[in-house]
Amino acid sequence: MSNLDELYRDMLLEFYMDTSHKGELKESEHREGKNISCGDEVTLYMKHDGDRIIKASFTGDGCVVSQASASVMAHLLEGKTLEEARRLILNFISFMKGDTEDISEELKIFEGVKQFPSRVKCATLAWHTALELIEDIMKKKGN
Ligand code: ZN
C-alpha cells in the first residue's frame, strides 16, 4: 500500500467517525437508499430555503465506504444551490465510474475504491439517493 493510499484510508475513517452530519433532521425532505449487494442503507435528510440547501444529514448502517461517503457528501452539499448540488453529484458519479479525473480534493479519497467495482456501489449509494431527492425537490418547485 502506498503512502497516498494510507492517507486516503485514514481520511475515509475520519469521515466515517465524524458524526457532525449524522442524525435525523426535523421538517426536512428525506429519501431512503439501499445497496443490496453490500447491505448498506442510507437515509438522507435535506432542508432547503428556496434554491439553497441549508442543512443536510443522514442516518444509516453499512460498510465504512458507504457511511463515510454519506458523511462527506452531507458536508459538501450544505450551502450549495440545488443545481450546484446536482452537478457535484453527477461529477462524483462520473468520477467513480472512471469517466473523469476532474474532482474536488476531498473526494479524491475515494480514488482507491474505484479498483473494486462492487465497492463503487457503496461509495455512490448516498449520492444516487441525494440526486433522486434533489430532482424531486426541483420538480415540486417547478424548475
Ligand atoms: Zn458497502
Coordinates of C-alpha atoms and ligand atoms in Angstrom, one line a residue:
M1 CA 0.0 0.0 0.0
S2 CA 1.4 3.4 -1.0
N3 CA 1.5 6.3 1.5
L4 CA -1.2 8.0 -0.5
D5 CA -3.5 5.0 -0.2
E6 CA -2.9 5.0 3.5
L7 CA -3.6 8.7 3.8
Y8 CA -6.9 8.3 1.9
R9 CA -7.8 5.3 4.0
D10 CA -7.2 7.3 7.2
M11 CA -9.3 10.2 5.8
L12 CA -12.1 7.8 4.9
L13 CA -12.1 6.5 8.5
E14 CA -12.2 10.1 9.8
F15 CA -15.3 10.9 7.8
Y16 CA -16.8 7.5 8.9
M17 CA -16.3 8.5 12.6
D18 CA -17.4 12.1 12.1
T19 CA -20.9 12.3 13.4
S20 CA -21.5 16.0 12.7
H21 CA -23.9 15.3 9.9
K22 CA -25.4 12.2 11.4
G23 CA -29.0 12.2 12.6
E24 CA -32.5 12.9 11.5
L25 CA -33.5 16.4 10.5
K26 CA -36.9 17.6 11.6
E27 CA -39.1 19.2 9.0
S28 CA -36.9 18.2 6.1
E29 CA -37.3 16.3 2.9
H30 CA -35.8 12.8 3.0
R31 CA -35.2 9.8 0.9
E32 CA -34.0 6.2 1.6
G33 CA -31.5 4.3 -0.4
K34 CA -30.3 0.7 -0.2
N35 CA -27.3 -1.2 -1.7
I36 CA -28.5 -4.8 -1.5
S37 CA -25.2 -6.3 -2.7
C38 CA -23.4 -5.0 0.5
G39 CA -26.3 -4.4 2.8
D40 CA -25.7 -0.6 3.1
E41 CA -28.6 1.7 4.0
V42 CA -28.7 5.4 3.9
T43 CA -31.5 7.9 4.6
L44 CA -30.7 11.3 3.5
Y45 CA -32.3 14.5 5.0
M46 CA -32.2 17.8 3.4
K47 CA -33.6 21.2 4.4
H48 CA -33.7 23.9 1.7
D49 CA -34.6 27.6 1.6
G50 CA -35.7 28.2 -1.9
D51 CA -32.9 27.1 -4.1
R52 CA -30.3 26.7 -1.4
I53 CA -29.6 23.6 0.7
I54 CA -29.2 24.9 4.2
K55 CA -28.8 21.6 6.0
A56 CA -28.1 18.0 5.1
S57 CA -27.7 15.0 7.3
F58 CA -28.0 11.2 7.1
T59 CA -28.8 8.1 9.1
G60 CA -27.7 4.7 8.1
D61 CA -25.9 1.5 8.5
G62 CA -23.4 -0.3 6.5
C63 CA -19.7 -0.5 5.5
V64 CA -17.2 2.2 6.1
V65 CA -17.1 3.3 2.5
S66 CA -20.9 3.8 2.3
Q67 CA -21.2 5.7 5.6
A68 CA -18.0 7.8 5.1
S69 CA -19.3 8.8 1.6
A70 CA -22.7 9.9 3.1
S71 CA -20.8 11.9 5.7
V72 CA -18.6 13.8 3.3
M73 CA -21.5 14.3 0.9
A74 CA -23.8 15.9 3.5
H75 CA -20.9 18.2 4.5
L76 CA -20.3 19.2 0.8
L77 CA -24.0 19.8 -0.1
E78 CA -24.7 22.3 2.7
G79 CA -24.7 25.8 1.3
K80 CA -25.0 24.7 -2.3
T81 CA -27.9 25.6 -4.6
L82 CA -29.9 22.6 -5.8
E83 CA -28.4 22.9 -9.2
E84 CA -24.8 23.2 -7.9
A85 CA -25.5 20.1 -5.7
R86 CA -26.9 18.2 -8.7
R87 CA -23.8 19.0 -10.7
L88 CA -21.4 18.0 -7.9
I89 CA -23.3 14.7 -7.5
L90 CA -23.2 13.9 -11.3
N91 CA -19.4 14.8 -11.2
F92 CA -18.8 12.4 -8.3
I93 CA -20.7 9.6 -10.0
S94 CA -18.7 10.0 -13.3
F95 CA -15.5 10.1 -11.2
M96 CA -16.4 6.8 -9.6
K97 CA -17.2 5.3 -13.0
G98 CA -13.8 6.4 -14.2
D99 CA -15.3 8.9 -16.7
T100 CA -13.5 11.9 -15.3
E101 CA -10.5 12.7 -13.1
D102 CA -11.6 16.2 -12.6
I103 CA -12.9 16.1 -9.0
S104 CA -12.5 18.2 -5.8
E105 CA -9.7 17.4 -3.5
E106 CA -11.7 16.0 -0.6
L107 CA -13.4 13.5 -2.9
K108 CA -10.1 12.0 -4.1
I109 CA -10.1 9.9 -1.0
F110 CA -12.4 7.5 -2.9
E111 CA -9.8 7.0 -5.7
G112 CA -8.7 3.7 -4.2
V113 CA -12.3 2.4 -4.0
K114 CA -12.5 2.6 -7.8
Q115 CA -10.3 -0.5 -8.1
F116 CA -13.1 -2.6 -6.6
P117 CA -16.2 -2.4 -8.8
S118 CA -18.5 -3.9 -6.1
R119 CA -17.5 -1.1 -3.7
V120 CA -18.3 1.6 -6.2
K121 CA -21.9 1.0 -5.3
C122 CA -21.1 1.6 -1.7
A123 CA -19.4 4.9 -2.4
T124 CA -22.2 6.2 -4.7
L125 CA -25.2 5.0 -2.7
A126 CA -25.8 8.3 -0.8
W127 CA -25.1 10.3 -4.0
H128 CA -27.7 8.5 -6.1
T129 CA -30.1 8.9 -3.2
A130 CA -29.4 12.6 -2.9
L131 CA -29.8 13.0 -6.7
E132 CA -33.3 11.5 -6.6
L133 CA -34.2 13.7 -3.7
I134 CA -32.9 16.9 -5.3
E135 CA -34.6 16.2 -8.6
D136 CA -37.8 15.6 -6.7
I137 CA -37.5 18.9 -4.9
M138 CA -36.7 20.7 -8.2
K139 CA -39.7 19.1 -9.8
K140 CA -42.0 20.2 -7.0
K141 CA -40.7 23.7 -7.2
G142 CA -41.4 23.6 -10.9
N143 CA -37.9 24.2 -12.4
Ligands
ZN1 ZN -20.9 -1.2 1.3

